[in-house]
Coordinates of C-alpha atoms and ligand atoms in Angstrom, one line a residue:
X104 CA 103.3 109.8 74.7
X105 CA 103.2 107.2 77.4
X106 CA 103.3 107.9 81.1
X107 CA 103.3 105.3 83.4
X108 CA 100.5 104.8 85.5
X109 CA 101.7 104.1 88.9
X110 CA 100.5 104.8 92.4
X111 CA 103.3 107.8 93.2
X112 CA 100.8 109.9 90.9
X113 CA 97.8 110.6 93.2
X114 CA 99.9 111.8 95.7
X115 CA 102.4 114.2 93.6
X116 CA 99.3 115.4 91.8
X117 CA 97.4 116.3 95.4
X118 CA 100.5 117.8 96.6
X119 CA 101.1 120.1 94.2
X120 CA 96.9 121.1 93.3
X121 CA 96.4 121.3 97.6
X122 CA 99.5 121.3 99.5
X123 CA 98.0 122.9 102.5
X124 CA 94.6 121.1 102.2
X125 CA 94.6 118.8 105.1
X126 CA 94.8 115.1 104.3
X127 CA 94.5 112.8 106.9
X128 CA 92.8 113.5 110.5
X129 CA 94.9 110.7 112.0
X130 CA 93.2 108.7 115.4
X131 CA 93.6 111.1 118.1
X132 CA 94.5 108.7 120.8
X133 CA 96.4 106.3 118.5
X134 CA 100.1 105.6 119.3
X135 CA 102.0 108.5 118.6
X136 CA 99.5 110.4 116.7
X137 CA 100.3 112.6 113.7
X138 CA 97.0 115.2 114.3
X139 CA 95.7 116.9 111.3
X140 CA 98.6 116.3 108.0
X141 CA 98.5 118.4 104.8
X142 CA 98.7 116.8 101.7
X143 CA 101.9 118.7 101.3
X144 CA 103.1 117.0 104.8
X145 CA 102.0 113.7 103.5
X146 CA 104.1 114.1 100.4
X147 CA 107.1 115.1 102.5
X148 CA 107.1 111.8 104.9
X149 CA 106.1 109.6 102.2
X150 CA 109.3 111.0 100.7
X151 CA 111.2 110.3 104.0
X152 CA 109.7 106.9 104.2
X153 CA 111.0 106.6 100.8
X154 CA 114.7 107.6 101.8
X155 CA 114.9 105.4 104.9
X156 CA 114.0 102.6 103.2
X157 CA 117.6 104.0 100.4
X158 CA 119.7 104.4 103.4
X159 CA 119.0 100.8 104.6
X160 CA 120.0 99.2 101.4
X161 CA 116.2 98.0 100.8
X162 CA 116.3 97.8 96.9
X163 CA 113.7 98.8 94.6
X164 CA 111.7 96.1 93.8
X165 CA 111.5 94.3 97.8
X166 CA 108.9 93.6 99.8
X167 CA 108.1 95.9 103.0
X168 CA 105.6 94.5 105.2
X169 CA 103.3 96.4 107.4
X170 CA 101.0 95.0 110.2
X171 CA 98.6 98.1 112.2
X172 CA 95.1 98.6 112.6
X173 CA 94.5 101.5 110.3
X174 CA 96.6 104.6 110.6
X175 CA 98.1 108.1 109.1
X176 CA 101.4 106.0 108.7
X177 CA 99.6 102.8 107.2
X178 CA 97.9 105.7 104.7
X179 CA 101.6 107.3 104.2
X180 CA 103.2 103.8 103.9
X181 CA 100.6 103.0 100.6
X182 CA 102.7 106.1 99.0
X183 CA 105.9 106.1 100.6
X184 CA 106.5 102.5 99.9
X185 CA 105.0 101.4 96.5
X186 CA 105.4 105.3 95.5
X187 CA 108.8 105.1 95.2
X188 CA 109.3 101.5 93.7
X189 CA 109.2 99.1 96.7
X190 CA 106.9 96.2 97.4
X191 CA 104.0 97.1 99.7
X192 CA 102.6 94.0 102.0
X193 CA 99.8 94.9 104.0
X194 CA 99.1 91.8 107.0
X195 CA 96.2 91.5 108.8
X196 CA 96.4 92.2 112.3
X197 CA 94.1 89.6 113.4
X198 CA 96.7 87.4 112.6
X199 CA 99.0 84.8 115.4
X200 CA 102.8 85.3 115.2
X201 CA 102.9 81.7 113.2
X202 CA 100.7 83.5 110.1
X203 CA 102.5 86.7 110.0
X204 CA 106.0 84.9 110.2
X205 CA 104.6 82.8 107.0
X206 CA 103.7 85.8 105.1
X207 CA 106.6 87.9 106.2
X208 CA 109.3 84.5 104.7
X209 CA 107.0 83.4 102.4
X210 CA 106.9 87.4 100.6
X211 CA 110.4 87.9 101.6
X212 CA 109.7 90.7 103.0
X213 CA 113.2 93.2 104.7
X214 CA 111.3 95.4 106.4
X215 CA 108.3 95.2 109.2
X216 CA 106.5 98.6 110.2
X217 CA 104.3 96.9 112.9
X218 CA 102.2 98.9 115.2
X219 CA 103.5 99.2 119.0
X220 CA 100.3 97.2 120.4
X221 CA 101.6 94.1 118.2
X222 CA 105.1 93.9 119.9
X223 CA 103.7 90.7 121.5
X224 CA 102.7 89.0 118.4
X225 CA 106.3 90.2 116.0
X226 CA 108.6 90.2 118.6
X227 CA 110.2 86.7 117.6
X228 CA 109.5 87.2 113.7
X229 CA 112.5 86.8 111.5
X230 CA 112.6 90.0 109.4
X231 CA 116.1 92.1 108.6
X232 CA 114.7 95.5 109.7
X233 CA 111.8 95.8 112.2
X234 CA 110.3 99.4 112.9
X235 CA 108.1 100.5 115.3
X236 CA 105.3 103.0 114.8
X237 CA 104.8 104.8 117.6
X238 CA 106.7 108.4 116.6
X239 CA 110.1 107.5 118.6
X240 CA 111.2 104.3 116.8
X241 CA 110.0 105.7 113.6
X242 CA 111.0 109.5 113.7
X243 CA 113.6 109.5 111.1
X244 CA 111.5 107.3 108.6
X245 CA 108.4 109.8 108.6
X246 CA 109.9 112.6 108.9
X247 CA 109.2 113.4 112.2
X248 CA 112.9 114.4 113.6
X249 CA 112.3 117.9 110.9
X250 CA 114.8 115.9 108.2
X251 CA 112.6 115.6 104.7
X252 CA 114.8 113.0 102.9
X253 CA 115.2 113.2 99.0
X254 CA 114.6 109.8 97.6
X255 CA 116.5 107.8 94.7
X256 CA 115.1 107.9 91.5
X257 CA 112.4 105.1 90.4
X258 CA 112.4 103.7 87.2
X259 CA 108.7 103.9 86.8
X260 CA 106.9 100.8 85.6
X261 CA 103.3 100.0 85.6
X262 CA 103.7 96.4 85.2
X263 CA 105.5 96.5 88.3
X264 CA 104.6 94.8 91.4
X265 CA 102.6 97.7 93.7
X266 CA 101.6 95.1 96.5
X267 CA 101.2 91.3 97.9
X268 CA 97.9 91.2 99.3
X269 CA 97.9 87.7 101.2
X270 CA 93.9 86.6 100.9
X271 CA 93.0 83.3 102.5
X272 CA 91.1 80.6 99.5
X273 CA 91.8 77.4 98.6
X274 CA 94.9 76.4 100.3
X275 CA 95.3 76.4 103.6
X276 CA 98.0 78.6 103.6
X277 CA 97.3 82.3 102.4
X278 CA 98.4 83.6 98.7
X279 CA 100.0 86.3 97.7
X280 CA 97.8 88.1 95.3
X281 CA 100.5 90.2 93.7
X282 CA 98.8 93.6 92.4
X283 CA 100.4 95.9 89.6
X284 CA 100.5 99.6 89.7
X285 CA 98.3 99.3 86.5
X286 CA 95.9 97.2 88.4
X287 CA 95.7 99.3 91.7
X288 CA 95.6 102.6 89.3
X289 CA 93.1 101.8 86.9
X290 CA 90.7 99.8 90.3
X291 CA 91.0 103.7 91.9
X292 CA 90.2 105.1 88.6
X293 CA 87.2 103.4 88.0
X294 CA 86.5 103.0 91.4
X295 CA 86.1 106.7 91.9
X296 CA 84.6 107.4 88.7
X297 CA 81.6 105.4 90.1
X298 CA 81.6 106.9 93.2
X299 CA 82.2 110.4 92.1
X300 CA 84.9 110.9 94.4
X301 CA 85.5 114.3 94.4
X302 CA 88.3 117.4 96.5
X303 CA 84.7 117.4 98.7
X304 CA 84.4 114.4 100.4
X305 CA 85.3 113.0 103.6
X306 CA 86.7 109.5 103.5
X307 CA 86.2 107.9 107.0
X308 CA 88.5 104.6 107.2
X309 CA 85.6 101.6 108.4
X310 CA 87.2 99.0 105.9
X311 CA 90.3 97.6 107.1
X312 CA 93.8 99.5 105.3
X313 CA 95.2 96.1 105.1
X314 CA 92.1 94.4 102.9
X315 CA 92.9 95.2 98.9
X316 CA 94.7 98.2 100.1
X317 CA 91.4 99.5 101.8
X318 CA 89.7 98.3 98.4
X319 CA 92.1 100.9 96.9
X320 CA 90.3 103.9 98.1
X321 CA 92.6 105.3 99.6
X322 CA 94.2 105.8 96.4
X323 CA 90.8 106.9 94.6
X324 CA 90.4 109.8 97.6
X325 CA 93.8 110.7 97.3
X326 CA 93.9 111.3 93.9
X327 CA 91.0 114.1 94.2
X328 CA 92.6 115.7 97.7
X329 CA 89.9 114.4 99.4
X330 CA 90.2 114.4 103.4
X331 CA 91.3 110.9 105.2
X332 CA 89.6 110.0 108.6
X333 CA 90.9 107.5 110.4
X334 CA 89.2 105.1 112.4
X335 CA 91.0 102.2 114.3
X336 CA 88.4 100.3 115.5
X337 CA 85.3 99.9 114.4
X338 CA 82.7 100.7 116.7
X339 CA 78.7 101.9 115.7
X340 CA 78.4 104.9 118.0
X341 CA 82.6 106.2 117.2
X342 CA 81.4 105.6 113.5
X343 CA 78.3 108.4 114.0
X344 CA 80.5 110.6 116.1
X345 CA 82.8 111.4 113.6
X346 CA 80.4 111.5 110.7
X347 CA 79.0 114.1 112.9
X348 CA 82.6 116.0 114.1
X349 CA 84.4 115.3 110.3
X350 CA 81.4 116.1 108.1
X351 CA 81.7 112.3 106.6
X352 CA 80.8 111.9 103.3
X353 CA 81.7 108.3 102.2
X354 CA 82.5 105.1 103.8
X355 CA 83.0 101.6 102.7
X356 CA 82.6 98.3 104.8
X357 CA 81.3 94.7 105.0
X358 CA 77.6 94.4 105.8
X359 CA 78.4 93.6 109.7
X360 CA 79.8 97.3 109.8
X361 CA 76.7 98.4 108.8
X362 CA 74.9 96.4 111.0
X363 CA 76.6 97.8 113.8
X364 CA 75.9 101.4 112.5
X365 CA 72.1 100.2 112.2
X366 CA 72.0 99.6 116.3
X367 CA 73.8 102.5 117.1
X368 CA 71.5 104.7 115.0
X369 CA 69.0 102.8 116.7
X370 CA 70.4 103.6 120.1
X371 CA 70.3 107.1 119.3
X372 CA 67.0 107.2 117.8
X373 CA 65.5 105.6 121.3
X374 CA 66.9 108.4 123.3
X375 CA 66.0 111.2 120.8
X376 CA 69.1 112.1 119.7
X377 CA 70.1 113.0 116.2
X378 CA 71.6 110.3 113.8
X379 CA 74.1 112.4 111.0
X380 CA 74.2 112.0 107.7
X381 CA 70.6 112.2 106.1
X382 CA 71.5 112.8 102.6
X383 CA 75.0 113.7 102.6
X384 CA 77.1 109.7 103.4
X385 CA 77.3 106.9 100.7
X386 CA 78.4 104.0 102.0
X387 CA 79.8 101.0 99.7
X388 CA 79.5 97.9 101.3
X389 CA 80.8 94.1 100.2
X390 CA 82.5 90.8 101.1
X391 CA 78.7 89.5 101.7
X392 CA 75.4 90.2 99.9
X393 CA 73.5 92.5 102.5
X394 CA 70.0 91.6 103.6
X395 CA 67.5 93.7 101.9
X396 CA 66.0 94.7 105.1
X397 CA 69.7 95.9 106.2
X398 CA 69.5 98.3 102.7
X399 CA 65.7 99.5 103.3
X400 CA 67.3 100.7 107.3
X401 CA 69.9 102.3 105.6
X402 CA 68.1 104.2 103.2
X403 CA 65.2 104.7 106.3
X404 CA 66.7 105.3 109.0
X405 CA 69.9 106.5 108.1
X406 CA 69.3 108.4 105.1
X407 CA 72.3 107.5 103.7
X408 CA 73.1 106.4 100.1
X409 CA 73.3 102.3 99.9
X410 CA 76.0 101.3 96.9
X411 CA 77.1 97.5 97.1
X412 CA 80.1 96.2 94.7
X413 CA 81.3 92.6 93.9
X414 CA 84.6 91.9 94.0
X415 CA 88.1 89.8 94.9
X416 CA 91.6 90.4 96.0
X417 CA 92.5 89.0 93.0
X418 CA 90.4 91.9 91.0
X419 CA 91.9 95.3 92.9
X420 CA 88.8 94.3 93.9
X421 CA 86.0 96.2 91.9
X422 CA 84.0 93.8 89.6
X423 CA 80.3 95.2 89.7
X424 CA 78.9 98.1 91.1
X425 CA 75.3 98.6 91.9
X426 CA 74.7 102.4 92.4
X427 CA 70.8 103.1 91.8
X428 CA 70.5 104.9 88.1
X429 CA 68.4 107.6 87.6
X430 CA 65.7 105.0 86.5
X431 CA 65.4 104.4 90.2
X432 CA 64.5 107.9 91.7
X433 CA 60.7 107.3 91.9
X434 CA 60.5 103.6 93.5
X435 CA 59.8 103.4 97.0
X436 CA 62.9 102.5 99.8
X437 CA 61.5 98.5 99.3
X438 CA 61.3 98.2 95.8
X439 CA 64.6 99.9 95.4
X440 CA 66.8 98.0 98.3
X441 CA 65.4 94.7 96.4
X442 CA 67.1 96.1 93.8
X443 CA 70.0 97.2 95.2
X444 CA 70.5 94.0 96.6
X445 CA 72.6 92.2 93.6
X446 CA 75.9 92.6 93.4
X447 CA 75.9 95.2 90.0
X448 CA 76.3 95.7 86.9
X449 CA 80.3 95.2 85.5
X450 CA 82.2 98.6 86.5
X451 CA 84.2 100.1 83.8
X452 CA 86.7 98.0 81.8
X453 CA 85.0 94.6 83.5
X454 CA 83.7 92.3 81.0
X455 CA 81.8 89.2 83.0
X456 CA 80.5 85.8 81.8
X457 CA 79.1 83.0 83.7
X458 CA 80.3 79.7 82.5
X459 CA 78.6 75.9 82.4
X460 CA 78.7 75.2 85.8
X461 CA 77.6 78.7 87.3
X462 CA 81.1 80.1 88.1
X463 CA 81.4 83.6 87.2
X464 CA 84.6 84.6 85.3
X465 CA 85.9 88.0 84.4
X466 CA 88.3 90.0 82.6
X467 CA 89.3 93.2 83.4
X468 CA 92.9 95.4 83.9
X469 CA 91.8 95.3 87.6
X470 CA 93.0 91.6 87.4
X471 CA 96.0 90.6 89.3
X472 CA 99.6 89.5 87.8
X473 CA 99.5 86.2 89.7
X474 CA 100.0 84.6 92.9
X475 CA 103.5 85.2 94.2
X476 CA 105.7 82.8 93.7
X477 CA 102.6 80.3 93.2
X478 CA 102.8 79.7 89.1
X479 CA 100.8 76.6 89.2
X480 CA 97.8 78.1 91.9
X481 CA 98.0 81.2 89.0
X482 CA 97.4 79.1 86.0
X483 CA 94.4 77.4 87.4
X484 CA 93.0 81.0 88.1
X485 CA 93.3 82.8 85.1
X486 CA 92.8 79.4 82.9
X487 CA 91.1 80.1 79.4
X488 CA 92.3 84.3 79.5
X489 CA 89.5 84.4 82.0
X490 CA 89.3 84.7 86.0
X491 CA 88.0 82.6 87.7
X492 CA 86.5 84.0 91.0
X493 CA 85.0 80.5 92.4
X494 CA 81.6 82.4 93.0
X495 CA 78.6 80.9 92.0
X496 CA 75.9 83.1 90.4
X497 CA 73.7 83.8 87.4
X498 CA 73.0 87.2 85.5
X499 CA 69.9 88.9 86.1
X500 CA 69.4 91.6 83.1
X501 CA 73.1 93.0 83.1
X502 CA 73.3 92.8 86.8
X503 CA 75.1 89.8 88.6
X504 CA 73.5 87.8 91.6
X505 CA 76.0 85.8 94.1
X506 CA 74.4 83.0 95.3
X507 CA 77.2 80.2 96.6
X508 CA 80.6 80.2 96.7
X509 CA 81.8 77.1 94.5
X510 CA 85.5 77.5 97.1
X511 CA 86.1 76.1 100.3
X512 CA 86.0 79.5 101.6
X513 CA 84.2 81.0 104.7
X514 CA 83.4 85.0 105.0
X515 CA 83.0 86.2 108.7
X516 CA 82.6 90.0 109.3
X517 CA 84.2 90.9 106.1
X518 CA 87.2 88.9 106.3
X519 CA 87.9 85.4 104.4
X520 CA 89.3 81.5 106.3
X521 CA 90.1 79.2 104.3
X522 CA 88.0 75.9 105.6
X523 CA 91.2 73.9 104.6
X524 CA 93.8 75.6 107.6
X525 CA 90.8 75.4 110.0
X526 CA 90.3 71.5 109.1
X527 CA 94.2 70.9 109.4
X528 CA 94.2 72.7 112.3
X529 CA 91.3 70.3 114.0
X530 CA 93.9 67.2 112.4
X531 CA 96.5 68.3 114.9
X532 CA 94.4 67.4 118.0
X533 CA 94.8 63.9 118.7
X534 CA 91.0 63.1 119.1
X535 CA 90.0 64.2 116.4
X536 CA 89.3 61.3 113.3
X537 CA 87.5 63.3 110.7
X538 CA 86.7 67.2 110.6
X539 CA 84.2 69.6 108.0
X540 CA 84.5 73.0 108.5
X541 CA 81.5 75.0 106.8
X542 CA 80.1 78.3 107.2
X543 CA 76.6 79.0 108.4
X544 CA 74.3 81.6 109.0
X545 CA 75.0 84.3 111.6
X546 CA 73.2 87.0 112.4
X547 CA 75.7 89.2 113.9
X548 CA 78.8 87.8 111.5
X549 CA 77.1 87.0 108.0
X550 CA 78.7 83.5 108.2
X551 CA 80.4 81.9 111.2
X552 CA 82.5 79.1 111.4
X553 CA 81.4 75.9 112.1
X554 CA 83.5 72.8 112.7
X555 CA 81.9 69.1 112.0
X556 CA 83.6 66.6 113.9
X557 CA 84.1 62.8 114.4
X558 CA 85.6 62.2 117.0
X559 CA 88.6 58.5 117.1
X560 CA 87.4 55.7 119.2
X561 CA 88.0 55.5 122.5
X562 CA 89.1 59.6 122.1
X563 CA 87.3 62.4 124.0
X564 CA 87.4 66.0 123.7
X565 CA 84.7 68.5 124.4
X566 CA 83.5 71.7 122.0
X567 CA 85.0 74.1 124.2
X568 CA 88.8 72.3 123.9
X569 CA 88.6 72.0 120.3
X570 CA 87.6 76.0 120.1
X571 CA 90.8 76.3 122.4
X572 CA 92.7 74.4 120.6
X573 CA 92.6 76.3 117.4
X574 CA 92.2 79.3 119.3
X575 CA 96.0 78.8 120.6
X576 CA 97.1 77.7 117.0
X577 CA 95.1 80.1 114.7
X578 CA 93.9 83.7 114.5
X579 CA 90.6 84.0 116.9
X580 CA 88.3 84.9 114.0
X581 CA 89.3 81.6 112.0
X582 CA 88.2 79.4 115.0
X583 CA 85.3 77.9 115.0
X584 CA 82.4 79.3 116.6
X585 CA 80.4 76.4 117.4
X586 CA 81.6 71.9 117.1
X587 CA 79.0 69.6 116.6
X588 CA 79.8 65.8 117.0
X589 CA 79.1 63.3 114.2
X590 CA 79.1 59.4 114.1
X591 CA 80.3 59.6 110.6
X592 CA 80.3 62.9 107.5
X593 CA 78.6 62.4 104.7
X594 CA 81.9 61.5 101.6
X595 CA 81.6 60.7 97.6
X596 CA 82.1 57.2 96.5
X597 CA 86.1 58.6 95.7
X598 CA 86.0 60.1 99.6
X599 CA 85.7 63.5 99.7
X600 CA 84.0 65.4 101.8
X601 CA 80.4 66.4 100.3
X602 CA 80.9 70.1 101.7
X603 CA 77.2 71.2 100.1
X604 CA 75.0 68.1 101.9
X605 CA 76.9 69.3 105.4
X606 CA 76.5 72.7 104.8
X607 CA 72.5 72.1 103.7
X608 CA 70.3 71.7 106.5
X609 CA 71.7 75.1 108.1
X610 CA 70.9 76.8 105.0
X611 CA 67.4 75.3 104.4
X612 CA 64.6 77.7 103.2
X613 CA 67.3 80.8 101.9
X614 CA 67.3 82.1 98.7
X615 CA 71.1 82.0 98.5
X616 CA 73.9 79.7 100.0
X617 CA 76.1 82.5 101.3
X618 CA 75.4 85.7 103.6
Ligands
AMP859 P1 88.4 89.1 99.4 O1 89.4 88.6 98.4 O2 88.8 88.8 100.8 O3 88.0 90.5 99.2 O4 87.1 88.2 99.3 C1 86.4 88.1 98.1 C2 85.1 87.3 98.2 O5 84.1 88.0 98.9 C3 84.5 87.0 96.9 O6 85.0 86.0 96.1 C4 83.0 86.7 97.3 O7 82.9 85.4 97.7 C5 82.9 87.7 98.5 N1 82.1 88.9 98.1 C6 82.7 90.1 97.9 N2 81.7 91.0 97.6 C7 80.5 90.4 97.6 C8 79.2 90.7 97.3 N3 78.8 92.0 97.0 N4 78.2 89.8 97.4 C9 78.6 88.5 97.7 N5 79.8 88.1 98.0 C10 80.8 89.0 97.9

């Protein structure tokens, strides 16, 4: 017998094995706030979500776009959209009304669920439906007006398209990583299995919903019945506070979140207060390789269990996992963050290789179908029946080390730019002759970006206009921090821009060329 392994399962299965367990402690003061929802609840307005989207005509199949800061609905939406056969497109917030206009064409996307604090930013986008979450708007597509829609029958197909996760890389406009139901099923699978994800824990929401569908845990702690928190915005202090109120077991987050926790925990330590967690929280972190010190504080001062993975968009995302083995229990906090500071060892059903030039490749059923409607960017990825992740590393034992990143991409707090949409951007201003935009070390950040310019004869700008200029064109975290003004920038012989000689003297005396 085959059954089809699609997303729609890990919510039917919770439903009926906990229907009154509750699922999701939504963001008391959000907009329109659904409280404390049962997983038999959440089943119910996935279900109306589901037969909204019938009633409007939205076929099985197209693309429904959603743009919030995390949320019950955004947690419903993963379900009642993808569950019952649509397209799920989840859009930064971060982003201008220019990039979340291109994603919305570009996916063809009929409907956008926005969040009411947005309604600047998508109220000229060009969508066919456009629905507000703020519990008026949205009351008959969640259920909330007491009508519990049954939805059409889906056709279930694993191959199917599950979601278009636009990911900033190579090109200075975004792709649209487009991620099966097998892909997002198995990553959760595996993903869990790692963790140990189990009806106990506590799942509080620190990684963005929108990035790899919250790394497809959401998914992985649905599956079990375990309880949602949700957090829209990220703050230290909030973060303790609810690991303290909600009995947190697990979070997940880039190694800035954690930094943040660090000074809170800090904070509290300073005025004798308590800091929660001691032996109870695991928290995953990636998008960066953490400083070791930032693992040893974790493990010190917080207590809490440091796991790091490795992974892309592209890959649902999990890759590696590095989750100290039994081997480990006897080695001191130092020894054992020094070793916890590599990216892993391949999660289940990941096969990695390393080829000639340092690249690391993999193959896994977490791998994406392809980049939508992007055949030719899609070949060049998965040339050879390998992907390619344009990370630079080496193997150390079974365990993979990230060192550089071999494309032109920056990582700030977690989230990716693309150096090329920066640089056009910098094109646009009329003073500007030649621009490099590199990352560089920042403390608070990982990387920040950092804009090289030269400026054309007889042209002035200062830094301060050219970090308003892109500010006005681009989202605010893709601007450049900092503009430093060069006579010339150093080229090849054929003229391009030697990215790793500009990037060098910031990086000088590091083991690795990322952070
Ligand atoms: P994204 O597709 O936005 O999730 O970004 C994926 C990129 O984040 C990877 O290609 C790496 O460059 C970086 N990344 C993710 N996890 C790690 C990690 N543990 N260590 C180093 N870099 C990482």
């Amino acid at each position: 017998m085959r059954v089809e392994l699609t997303i729609g399962n890990f919510l039917d299965r919770a439903a009926v094995a906990l229907p009154d367990r509750v699922a999701i402690v939504d963001e008391p003061d959000g907009p329109g706030s659904l409280g404390a929802v049962t997983y038999g609840e959440m089943h119910a307005r996935a279900a109306s979500l589901a037969s909204r989207l019938d009633e409007l005509g939205v076929a099985h199949g197209a693309r429904v776009a959603i743009v919030s800061p995390n949320s019950a609905r955004f947690l419903i939406a993963f379900f009642g959209v993808s569950g019952y056969g649509r397209v799920l497109v989840p859009i930064n917030f971060r982003l201008n009304e220019a990039e979340i206009a291109y994603i919305l064409s570009h996916s063809g996307a009929e409907v956008l669920l926005y969040d009411p604090e947005l309604e600047g930013v998508v109220e000229h986008v060009d969508v066919a439906h456009r629905v507000r979450l703020d519990g008026v708007d949205d009351i008959a597509f969640f259920g909330l007006d007491g009508m519990l829609g049954e939805p059409r029958a889906w056709a279930q197909d694993e191959d199917a398209s599950c979601s278009i996760n636009y990911t900033s890389g190579t090109t200075a406009n975004p792709k649209g990583v487009q991620l099966t139901h097998r892909n997002c099923w198995l990553n959760a699978a595996s993903f869990g299995w790692h963790l140990q994800v189990s009806d106990r824990d506590v799942l509080l929401h620190t990684l963005p919903m929108f990035h790899a569908n919250g790394w497809g845990m959401p998914y992985a702690a649905t599956a079990m019945g375990a309880r949602h928190v949700v957090l829209r915005k990220v703050d230290g202090e909030e973060i303790l506070r609810r690991v303290e109120r909600e009995g947190v077991t697990l979070l997940c987050g880039a190694p800035a979140v954690v930094a943040m926790i660090l000074d809170a925990a800090a904070k509290r330590a300073a005025d004798g207060q308590h800091v929660p967690g001691r032996g109870e929280v695991r928290i995953v972190v990636a998008g960066a390789p953490p400083p070791r010190r930032v693992i040893e504080q974790v493990q010190d001062e917080l207590g809490w269990e440091f796991v790091q993975i490795y992974g892309l968009t592209e890959t649902s995302p999990l890759l590696t996992i590095n989750r100290a083995p039994r081997e480990w229990d006897e080695l001191d906090s130092k020894e054992r963050a020094a070793l916890l500071g590599r990216a892993g060892v391949p999660a289940i059903g990941v096969e990695l290789a390393i080829d000639v030039d340092g690249e690391i490749l993999a193959r896994s059923n977490h791998v994406f179908a392809s980049y939508w409607n992007q055949p030719d960017e899609t070949k060049k990825a998965l040339e050879g029946g390998w992907f390619h992740t344009g990370d630079g590393g080496f193997l150390d034992g079974p365990y993979a080390v990230i060192t550089d990143r071999r494309k032109d991409v920056i990582i700030t707090g977690g989230e990716n730019v693309s150096s090329i949409e920066v640089e056009d951007c910098l094109f646009q201003h009329p003073a500007v002759a030649e621009a490099a935009v590199i990352g560089v070390p920042d403390e608070k950040w990982g990387e920040s970006v950092k804009a090289l310019v030269v400026l054309r004869e007889g042209q002035n700008a200062t830094e301060s206009e050219l970090i308003e200029h892109c500010r006005s064109a681009l989202a605010h975290f893709k601007a450049p921090r900092t503009i430093e003004f060069r006579s010339e920038l150093a080229r090849t012989a054929t003229g391009k821009l030697q990215k790793f000689k500009l990037r060098e003297p910031y990086w000088e005396g590091r083991e690795r060329a990322i952070n």
